[in-house]
mmCIF file of N, CA and C in Angstrom:
data_model
loop_
_atom_site.group_PDB
_atom_site.id
_atom_site.type_symbol
_atom_site.label_atom_id
_atom_site.label_comp_id
_atom_site.label_asym_id
_atom_site.label_seq_id
_atom_site.Cartn_x
_atom_site.Cartn_y
_atom_site.Cartn_z
ATOM 1 N N MET A 29 121.239 103.140 115.056
ATOM 2 C CA MET A 29 119.811 103.423 114.987
ATOM 3 C C MET A 29 119.306 103.182 113.577
ATOM 4 N N ASN A 30 118.103 102.652 113.502
ATOM 5 C CA ASN A 30 117.452 102.396 112.229
ATOM 6 C C ASN A 30 116.096 103.099 112.273
ATOM 7 N N ILE A 31 116.079 104.383 111.966
ATOM 8 C CA ILE A 31 114.894 105.208 112.122
ATOM 9 C C ILE A 31 114.030 105.171 110.866
ATOM 10 N N GLN A 32 112.732 104.968 111.076
ATOM 11 C CA GLN A 32 111.738 105.086 110.007
ATOM 12 C C GLN A 32 110.725 106.128 110.455
ATOM 13 N N ILE A 33 110.390 107.043 109.552
ATOM 14 C CA ILE A 33 109.358 108.034 109.838
ATOM 15 C C ILE A 33 108.214 107.792 108.862
ATOM 16 N N PHE A 34 107.054 107.475 109.405
ATOM 17 C CA PHE A 34 105.852 107.301 108.597
ATOM 18 C C PHE A 34 105.025 108.569 108.746
ATOM 19 N N GLY A 35 104.692 109.191 107.636
ATOM 20 C CA GLY A 35 103.902 110.414 107.705
ATOM 21 C C GLY A 35 103.452 110.836 106.322
ATOM 22 N N THR A 36 102.984 112.067 106.237
ATOM 23 C CA THR A 36 102.562 112.612 104.949
ATOM 24 C C THR A 36 103.332 113.896 104.689
ATOM 25 N N SER A 37 103.434 114.252 103.423
ATOM 26 C CA SER A 37 104.208 115.436 103.053
ATOM 27 C C SER A 37 103.553 116.723 103.553
ATOM 28 N N LYS A 38 102.264 116.697 103.831
ATOM 29 C CA LYS A 38 101.560 117.899 104.276
ATOM 30 C C LYS A 38 101.496 118.033 105.797
ATOM 31 N N CYS A 39 101.972 117.031 106.526
ATOM 32 C CA CYS A 39 101.878 117.039 107.988
ATOM 33 C C CYS A 39 103.017 117.862 108.591
ATOM 34 N N PHE A 40 102.657 118.895 109.333
ATOM 35 C CA PHE A 40 103.638 119.786 109.952
ATOM 36 C C PHE A 40 104.529 119.037 110.940
ATOM 37 N N ASP A 41 103.936 118.177 111.776
ATOM 38 C CA ASP A 41 104.731 117.429 112.763
ATOM 39 C C ASP A 41 105.683 116.442 112.102
ATOM 40 N N THR A 42 105.299 115.894 110.958
ATOM 41 C CA THR A 42 106.192 114.994 110.219
ATOM 42 C C THR A 42 107.415 115.767 109.738
ATOM 43 N N LYS A 43 107.188 116.977 109.242
ATOM 44 C CA LYS A 43 108.307 117.814 108.791
ATOM 45 C C LYS A 43 109.216 118.164 109.965
ATOM 46 N N LYS A 44 108.631 118.436 111.137
ATOM 47 C CA LYS A 44 109.430 118.746 112.323
ATOM 48 C C LYS A 44 110.264 117.533 112.739
ATOM 49 N N ALA A 45 109.687 116.333 112.642
ATOM 50 C CA ALA A 45 110.424 115.107 112.989
ATOM 51 C C ALA A 45 111.606 114.911 112.038
ATOM 52 N N GLN A 46 111.373 115.130 110.752
ATOM 53 C CA GLN A 46 112.465 115.003 109.781
ATOM 54 C C GLN A 46 113.571 116.007 110.098
ATOM 55 N N ARG A 47 113.203 117.233 110.410
ATOM 56 C CA ARG A 47 114.184 118.266 110.737
ATOM 57 C C ARG A 47 114.973 117.879 111.989
ATOM 58 N N TYR A 48 114.273 117.325 112.989
ATOM 59 C CA TYR A 48 114.936 116.906 114.237
ATOM 60 C C TYR A 48 116.088 115.940 113.935
ATOM 61 N N PHE A 49 115.810 114.908 113.125
ATOM 62 C CA PHE A 49 116.838 113.904 112.834
ATOM 63 C C PHE A 49 117.909 114.437 111.884
ATOM 64 N N LYS A 50 117.527 115.305 110.928
ATOM 65 C CA LYS A 50 118.518 115.895 110.023
ATOM 66 C C LYS A 50 119.511 116.758 110.799
ATOM 67 N N GLU A 51 118.999 117.555 111.746
ATOM 68 C CA GLU A 51 119.864 118.437 112.526
ATOM 69 C C GLU A 51 120.881 117.649 113.345
ATOM 70 N N ARG A 52 120.556 116.427 113.726
ATOM 71 C CA ARG A 52 121.454 115.589 114.519
ATOM 72 C C ARG A 52 122.245 114.610 113.652
ATOM 73 N N ARG A 53 122.099 114.758 112.354
ATOM 74 C CA ARG A 53 122.785 113.911 111.361
ATOM 75 C C ARG A 53 122.489 112.427 111.583
ATOM 76 N N VAL A 54 121.245 112.140 111.894
ATOM 77 C CA VAL A 54 120.799 110.756 112.066
ATOM 78 C C VAL A 54 120.083 110.352 110.782
ATOM 79 N N LYS A 55 120.557 109.303 110.151
ATOM 80 C CA LYS A 55 119.918 108.830 108.917
ATOM 81 C C LYS A 55 118.553 108.235 109.248
ATOM 82 N N PHE A 56 117.595 108.466 108.374
ATOM 83 C CA PHE A 56 116.251 107.915 108.556
ATOM 84 C C PHE A 56 115.651 107.597 107.195
ATOM 85 N N GLN A 57 114.635 106.749 107.232
ATOM 86 C CA GLN A 57 113.890 106.397 106.026
ATOM 87 C C GLN A 57 112.520 107.031 106.157
ATOM 88 N N MET A 58 112.140 107.855 105.180
ATOM 89 C CA MET A 58 110.824 108.484 105.185
ATOM 90 C C MET A 58 109.869 107.642 104.344
ATOM 91 N N VAL A 59 108.711 107.308 104.929
ATOM 92 C CA VAL A 59 107.697 106.530 104.220
ATOM 93 C C VAL A 59 106.425 107.373 104.152
ATOM 94 N N ASP A 60 106.026 107.727 102.933
ATOM 95 C CA ASP A 60 104.808 108.516 102.742
ATOM 96 C C ASP A 60 103.600 107.590 102.854
ATOM 97 N N LEU A 61 102.801 107.805 103.889
ATOM 98 C CA LEU A 61 101.649 106.929 104.135
ATOM 99 C C LEU A 61 100.620 106.996 103.017
ATOM 100 N N GLN A 62 100.462 108.149 102.397
ATOM 101 C CA GLN A 62 99.463 108.250 101.337
ATOM 102 C C GLN A 62 99.891 107.506 100.081
ATOM 103 N N LYS A 63 101.198 107.477 99.810
ATOM 104 C CA LYS A 63 101.703 106.767 98.629
ATOM 105 C C LYS A 63 101.857 105.279 98.885
ATOM 106 N N TYR A 64 102.513 104.932 100.004
ATOM 107 C CA TYR A 64 102.923 103.549 100.233
ATOM 108 C C TYR A 64 102.180 102.834 101.347
ATOM 109 N N GLY A 65 101.529 103.587 102.231
ATOM 110 C CA GLY A 65 100.842 102.950 103.352
ATOM 111 C C GLY A 65 101.836 102.371 104.345
ATOM 112 N N ILE A 66 101.353 101.446 105.157
ATOM 113 C CA ILE A 66 102.182 100.798 106.165
ATOM 114 C C ILE A 66 101.820 99.315 106.158
ATOM 115 N N SER A 67 102.805 98.459 106.328
ATOM 116 C CA SER A 67 102.529 97.015 106.280
ATOM 117 C C SER A 67 101.883 96.560 107.591
ATOM 118 N N ARG A 68 101.233 95.429 107.546
ATOM 119 C CA ARG A 68 100.590 94.863 108.738
ATOM 120 C C ARG A 68 101.614 94.632 109.855
ATOM 121 N N GLY A 69 102.778 94.096 109.487
ATOM 122 C CA GLY A 69 103.820 93.820 110.479
ATOM 123 C C GLY A 69 104.325 95.091 111.145
ATOM 124 N N GLU A 70 104.547 96.135 110.337
ATOM 125 C CA GLU A 70 105.016 97.409 110.893
ATOM 126 C C GLU A 70 103.959 98.029 111.798
ATOM 127 N N LEU A 71 102.713 98.000 111.351
ATOM 128 C CA LEU A 71 101.626 98.579 112.147
ATOM 129 C C LEU A 71 101.451 97.811 113.458
ATOM 130 N N THR A 72 101.565 96.494 113.405
ATOM 131 C CA THR A 72 101.444 95.679 114.619
ATOM 132 C C THR A 72 102.584 95.989 115.580
ATOM 133 N N SER A 73 103.784 96.149 115.068
ATOM 134 C CA SER A 73 104.935 96.489 115.902
ATOM 135 C C SER A 73 104.731 97.838 116.590
ATOM 136 N N VAL A 74 104.241 98.818 115.851
ATOM 137 C CA VAL A 74 103.982 100.146 116.423
ATOM 138 C C VAL A 74 102.857 100.062 117.452
ATOM 139 N N LYS A 75 101.813 99.300 117.138
ATOM 140 C CA LYS A 75 100.683 99.141 118.068
ATOM 141 C C LYS A 75 101.164 98.533 119.382
ATOM 142 N N ASN A 76 102.049 97.538 119.305
ATOM 143 C CA ASN A 76 102.579 96.912 120.516
ATOM 144 C C ASN A 76 103.397 97.897 121.350
ATOM 145 N N ALA A 77 104.043 98.853 120.694
ATOM 146 C CA ALA A 77 104.881 99.820 121.396
ATOM 147 C C ALA A 77 104.074 100.966 122.017
ATOM 148 N N VAL A 78 103.058 101.455 121.297
ATOM 149 C CA VAL A 78 102.358 102.662 121.765
ATOM 150 C C VAL A 78 100.900 102.440 122.138
ATOM 151 N N GLY A 79 100.325 101.324 121.721
ATOM 152 C CA GLY A 79 98.909 101.079 121.992
ATOM 153 C C GLY A 79 98.044 101.523 120.829
ATOM 154 N N LEU A 80 96.968 100.792 120.605
ATOM 155 C CA LEU A 80 96.091 101.049 119.460
ATOM 156 C C LEU A 80 95.403 102.411 119.552
ATOM 157 N N LYS A 81 95.000 102.788 120.744
ATOM 158 C CA LYS A 81 94.267 104.047 120.918
ATOM 159 C C LYS A 81 95.115 105.255 120.508
ATOM 160 N N ASN A 82 96.416 105.205 120.777
ATOM 161 C CA ASN A 82 97.303 106.317 120.432
ATOM 162 C C ASN A 82 97.544 106.453 118.932
ATOM 163 N N LEU A 83 97.272 105.403 118.164
ATOM 164 C CA LEU A 83 97.491 105.448 116.720
ATOM 165 C C LEU A 83 96.408 106.214 115.968
ATOM 166 N N LEU A 84 95.235 106.295 116.535
ATOM 167 C CA LEU A 84 94.080 106.857 115.830
ATOM 168 C C LEU A 84 94.106 108.381 115.841
ATOM 169 N N ASN A 85 93.962 108.970 114.671
ATOM 170 C CA ASN A 85 93.881 110.421 114.525
ATOM 171 C C ASN A 85 92.441 110.845 114.845
ATOM 172 N N GLU A 86 92.239 111.387 116.022
ATOM 173 C CA GLU A 86 90.891 111.752 116.495
ATOM 174 C C GLU A 86 90.252 112.848 115.650
ATOM 175 N N LYS A 87 91.069 113.618 114.911
ATOM 176 C CA LYS A 87 90.538 114.732 114.116
ATOM 177 C C LYS A 87 89.955 114.268 112.782
ATOM 178 N N HIS A 88 90.252 113.045 112.390
ATOM 179 C CA HIS A 88 89.748 112.521 111.113
ATOM 180 C C HIS A 88 88.238 112.283 111.226
ATOM 181 N N PRO A 89 87.470 112.618 110.190
ATOM 182 C CA PRO A 89 86.009 112.449 110.245
ATOM 183 C C PRO A 89 85.536 111.019 110.537
ATOM 184 N N ASP A 90 86.303 110.014 110.121
ATOM 185 C CA ASP A 90 85.895 108.623 110.325
ATOM 186 C C ASP A 90 86.445 108.005 111.609
ATOM 187 N N ALA A 91 87.112 108.792 112.440
ATOM 188 C CA ALA A 91 87.720 108.264 113.665
ATOM 189 C C ALA A 91 86.678 107.649 114.594
ATOM 190 N N ALA A 92 85.509 108.246 114.670
ATOM 191 C CA ALA A 92 84.452 107.720 115.544
ATOM 192 C C ALA A 92 84.018 106.330 115.081
ATOM 193 N N LEU A 93 83.957 106.125 113.781
ATOM 194 C CA LEU A 93 83.578 104.807 113.247
ATOM 195 C C LEU A 93 84.557 103.731 113.708
ATOM 196 N N VAL A 94 85.839 104.036 113.655
ATOM 197 C CA VAL A 94 86.865 103.065 114.045
ATOM 198 C C VAL A 94 86.750 102.738 115.531
ATOM 199 N N SER A 95 86.504 103.754 116.342
ATOM 200 C CA SER A 95 86.423 103.508 117.788
ATOM 201 C C SER A 95 85.212 102.650 118.157
ATOM 202 N N TYR A 96 84.202 102.605 117.284
ATOM 203 C CA TYR A 96 83.022 101.769 117.555
ATOM 204 C C TYR A 96 83.204 100.310 117.147
ATOM 205 N N LEU A 97 84.257 100.020 116.383
ATOM 206 C CA LEU A 97 84.498 98.624 116.002
ATOM 207 C C LEU A 97 84.829 97.814 117.255
ATOM 208 N N ALA A 98 84.281 96.623 117.337
ATOM 209 C CA ALA A 98 84.375 95.836 118.567
ATOM 210 C C ALA A 98 85.767 95.245 118.798
ATOM 211 N N TYR A 99 86.382 94.740 117.744
ATOM 212 C CA TYR A 99 87.624 93.995 117.916
ATOM 213 C C TYR A 99 88.828 94.801 117.451
ATOM 214 N N ASP A 100 89.945 94.650 118.166
ATOM 215 C CA ASP A 100 91.174 95.348 117.797
ATOM 216 C C ASP A 100 91.634 94.964 116.396
ATOM 217 N N GLU A 101 91.425 93.713 116.032
ATOM 218 C CA GLU A 101 91.831 93.248 114.702
ATOM 219 C C GLU A 101 91.069 93.999 113.613
ATOM 220 N N ASP A 102 89.768 94.258 113.852
ATOM 221 C CA ASP A 102 88.970 95.029 112.896
ATOM 222 C C ASP A 102 89.459 96.477 112.806
ATOM 223 N N LYS A 103 89.850 97.033 113.948
ATOM 224 C CA LYS A 103 90.367 98.405 113.971
ATOM 225 C C LYS A 103 91.679 98.478 113.186
ATOM 226 N N LEU A 104 92.548 97.499 113.405
ATOM 227 C CA LEU A 104 93.817 97.453 112.666
ATOM 228 C C LEU A 104 93.579 97.357 111.159
ATOM 229 N N GLU A 105 92.626 96.529 110.787
ATOM 230 C CA GLU A 105 92.283 96.344 109.374
ATOM 231 C C GLU A 105 91.837 97.667 108.751
ATOM 232 N N LYS A 106 91.017 98.416 109.488
ATOM 233 C CA LYS A 106 90.530 99.710 109.002
ATOM 234 C C LYS A 106 91.688 100.703 108.862
ATOM 235 N N LEU A 107 92.627 100.687 109.815
ATOM 236 C CA LEU A 107 93.785 101.577 109.734
ATOM 237 C C LEU A 107 94.682 101.216 108.548
ATOM 238 N N LEU A 108 94.783 99.924 108.241
ATOM 239 C CA LEU A 108 95.572 99.492 107.080
ATOM 240 C C LEU A 108 94.907 99.936 105.779
ATOM 241 N N GLU A 109 93.572 99.862 105.740
ATOM 242 C CA GLU A 109 92.820 100.268 104.543
ATOM 243 C C GLU A 109 92.908 101.774 104.319
ATOM 244 N N GLU A 110 92.856 102.536 105.400
ATOM 245 C CA GLU A 110 92.808 103.994 105.320
ATOM 246 C C GLU A 110 93.905 104.622 106.181
ATOM 247 N N PRO A 111 95.132 104.749 105.656
ATOM 248 C CA PRO A 111 96.256 105.269 106.437
ATOM 249 C C PRO A 111 96.052 106.698 106.953
ATOM 250 N N ARG A 112 95.134 107.452 106.338
ATOM 251 C CA ARG A 112 94.891 108.820 106.817
ATOM 252 C C ARG A 112 94.258 108.836 108.204
ATOM 253 N N LEU A 113 93.778 107.672 108.671
ATOM 254 C CA LEU A 113 93.234 107.572 110.028
ATOM 255 C C LEU A 113 94.341 107.515 111.086
ATOM 256 N N LEU A 114 95.579 107.297 110.639
ATOM 257 C CA LEU A 114 96.703 107.209 111.572
ATOM 258 C C LEU A 114 97.185 108.599 111.977
ATOM 259 N N ARG A 115 97.523 108.732 113.246
ATOM 260 C CA ARG A 115 98.128 109.967 113.740
ATOM 261 C C ARG A 115 99.586 109.985 113.291
ATOM 262 N N THR A 116 100.078 111.113 112.821
ATOM 263 C CA THR A 116 101.445 111.177 112.307
ATOM 264 C C THR A 116 102.244 112.240 113.040
ATOM 265 N N PRO A 117 103.547 112.161 113.028
ATOM 266 C CA PRO A 117 104.354 111.102 112.433
ATOM 267 C C PRO A 117 104.447 109.876 113.341
ATOM 268 N N ILE A 118 104.610 108.728 112.722
ATOM 269 C CA ILE A 118 104.941 107.508 113.456
ATOM 270 C C ILE A 118 106.438 107.317 113.250
ATOM 271 N N VAL A 119 107.191 107.312 114.337
ATOM 272 C CA VAL A 119 108.642 107.170 114.250
ATOM 273 C C VAL A 119 109.033 105.852 114.914
ATOM 274 N N ARG A 120 109.701 104.992 114.128
ATOM 275 C CA ARG A 120 110.123 103.679 114.627
ATOM 276 C C ARG A 120 111.636 103.595 114.727
ATOM 277 N N ASN A 121 112.072 102.940 115.785
ATOM 278 C CA ASN A 121 113.484 102.605 115.956
ATOM 279 C C ASN A 121 113.496 101.162 116.453
ATOM 280 N N GLY A 122 113.504 100.214 115.516
ATOM 281 C CA GLY A 122 113.416 98.800 115.892
ATOM 282 C C GLY A 122 112.061 98.505 116.508
ATOM 283 N N LYS A 123 112.047 98.000 117.742
ATOM 284 C CA LYS A 123 110.788 97.678 118.420
ATOM 285 C C LYS A 123 110.208 98.880 119.154
ATOM 286 N N GLN A 124 110.999 99.970 119.259
ATOM 287 C CA GLN A 124 110.504 101.185 119.906
ATOM 288 C C GLN A 124 109.777 102.039 118.876
ATOM 289 N N ALA A 125 108.778 102.785 119.344
ATOM 290 C CA ALA A 125 108.034 103.655 118.432
ATOM 291 C C ALA A 125 107.382 104.794 119.202
ATOM 292 N N THR A 126 107.145 105.883 118.477
ATOM 293 C CA THR A 126 106.389 107.001 119.027
ATOM 294 C C THR A 126 105.371 107.440 117.995
ATOM 295 N N VAL A 127 104.333 108.107 118.464
ATOM 296 C CA VAL A 127 103.331 108.688 117.578
ATOM 297 C C VAL A 127 103.245 110.162 117.940
ATOM 298 N N GLY A 128 103.363 111.019 116.919
ATOM 299 C CA GLY A 128 103.383 112.449 117.169
ATOM 300 C C GLY A 128 104.817 112.940 117.294
ATOM 301 N N TYR A 129 104.964 114.225 117.582
ATOM 302 C CA TYR A 129 106.290 114.831 117.708
ATOM 303 C C TYR A 129 106.777 114.626 119.131
ATOM 304 N N CYS A 130 107.792 113.778 119.334
ATOM 305 C CA CYS A 130 108.254 113.377 120.674
ATOM 306 C C CYS A 130 109.775 113.464 120.809
ATOM 307 N N PRO A 131 110.368 114.654 120.703
ATOM 308 C CA PRO A 131 111.826 114.742 120.770
ATOM 309 C C PRO A 131 112.401 114.270 122.098
ATOM 310 N N GLU A 132 111.643 114.381 123.186
ATOM 311 C CA GLU A 132 112.147 113.939 124.492
ATOM 312 C C GLU A 132 112.375 112.425 124.515
ATOM 313 N N VAL A 133 111.565 111.683 123.786
ATOM 314 C CA VAL A 133 111.746 110.228 123.687
ATOM 315 C C VAL A 133 112.893 109.920 122.719
ATOM 316 N N TRP A 134 112.952 110.623 121.609
ATOM 317 C CA TRP A 134 113.981 110.364 120.606
ATOM 318 C C TRP A 134 115.385 110.600 121.165
ATOM 319 N N LYS A 135 115.522 111.538 122.092
ATOM 320 C CA LYS A 135 116.830 111.813 122.699
ATOM 321 C C LYS A 135 117.363 110.572 123.405
ATOM 322 N N THR A 136 116.475 109.777 123.987
ATOM 323 C CA THR A 136 116.894 108.577 124.711
ATOM 324 C C THR A 136 117.365 107.482 123.749
ATOM 325 N N TRP A 137 117.020 107.578 122.477
ATOM 326 C CA TRP A 137 117.414 106.584 121.486
ATOM 327 C C TRP A 137 118.853 106.776 121.015
ATOM 328 N N GLU A 138 119.390 107.967 121.200
ATOM 329 C CA GLU A 138 120.719 108.285 120.648
ATOM 330 C C GLU A 138 121.833 107.620 121.437
#
């Protein structure tokens, strides 16, 4: 397994995801979205796995603006510009990905 966790240090669910993998002694790479963001290729891979709508953090004040953008490419561009619009944690295992705390899915990866 090649696990990547994209999240923020203040996100409770991101901390729970890290704890989940630590408890099972699964190595993972933590990527702080506020410091490093996410690359276009990684975001596209996650979008293909979970869908664009699931990536958007509905609680963010600018979420409504993103949903009004006409084209998916424009929405992706906005998410790349402002990583805080992404729902966290984003957990990747190759081409598979989840958004949010999803231990039931992660169990199938082991």
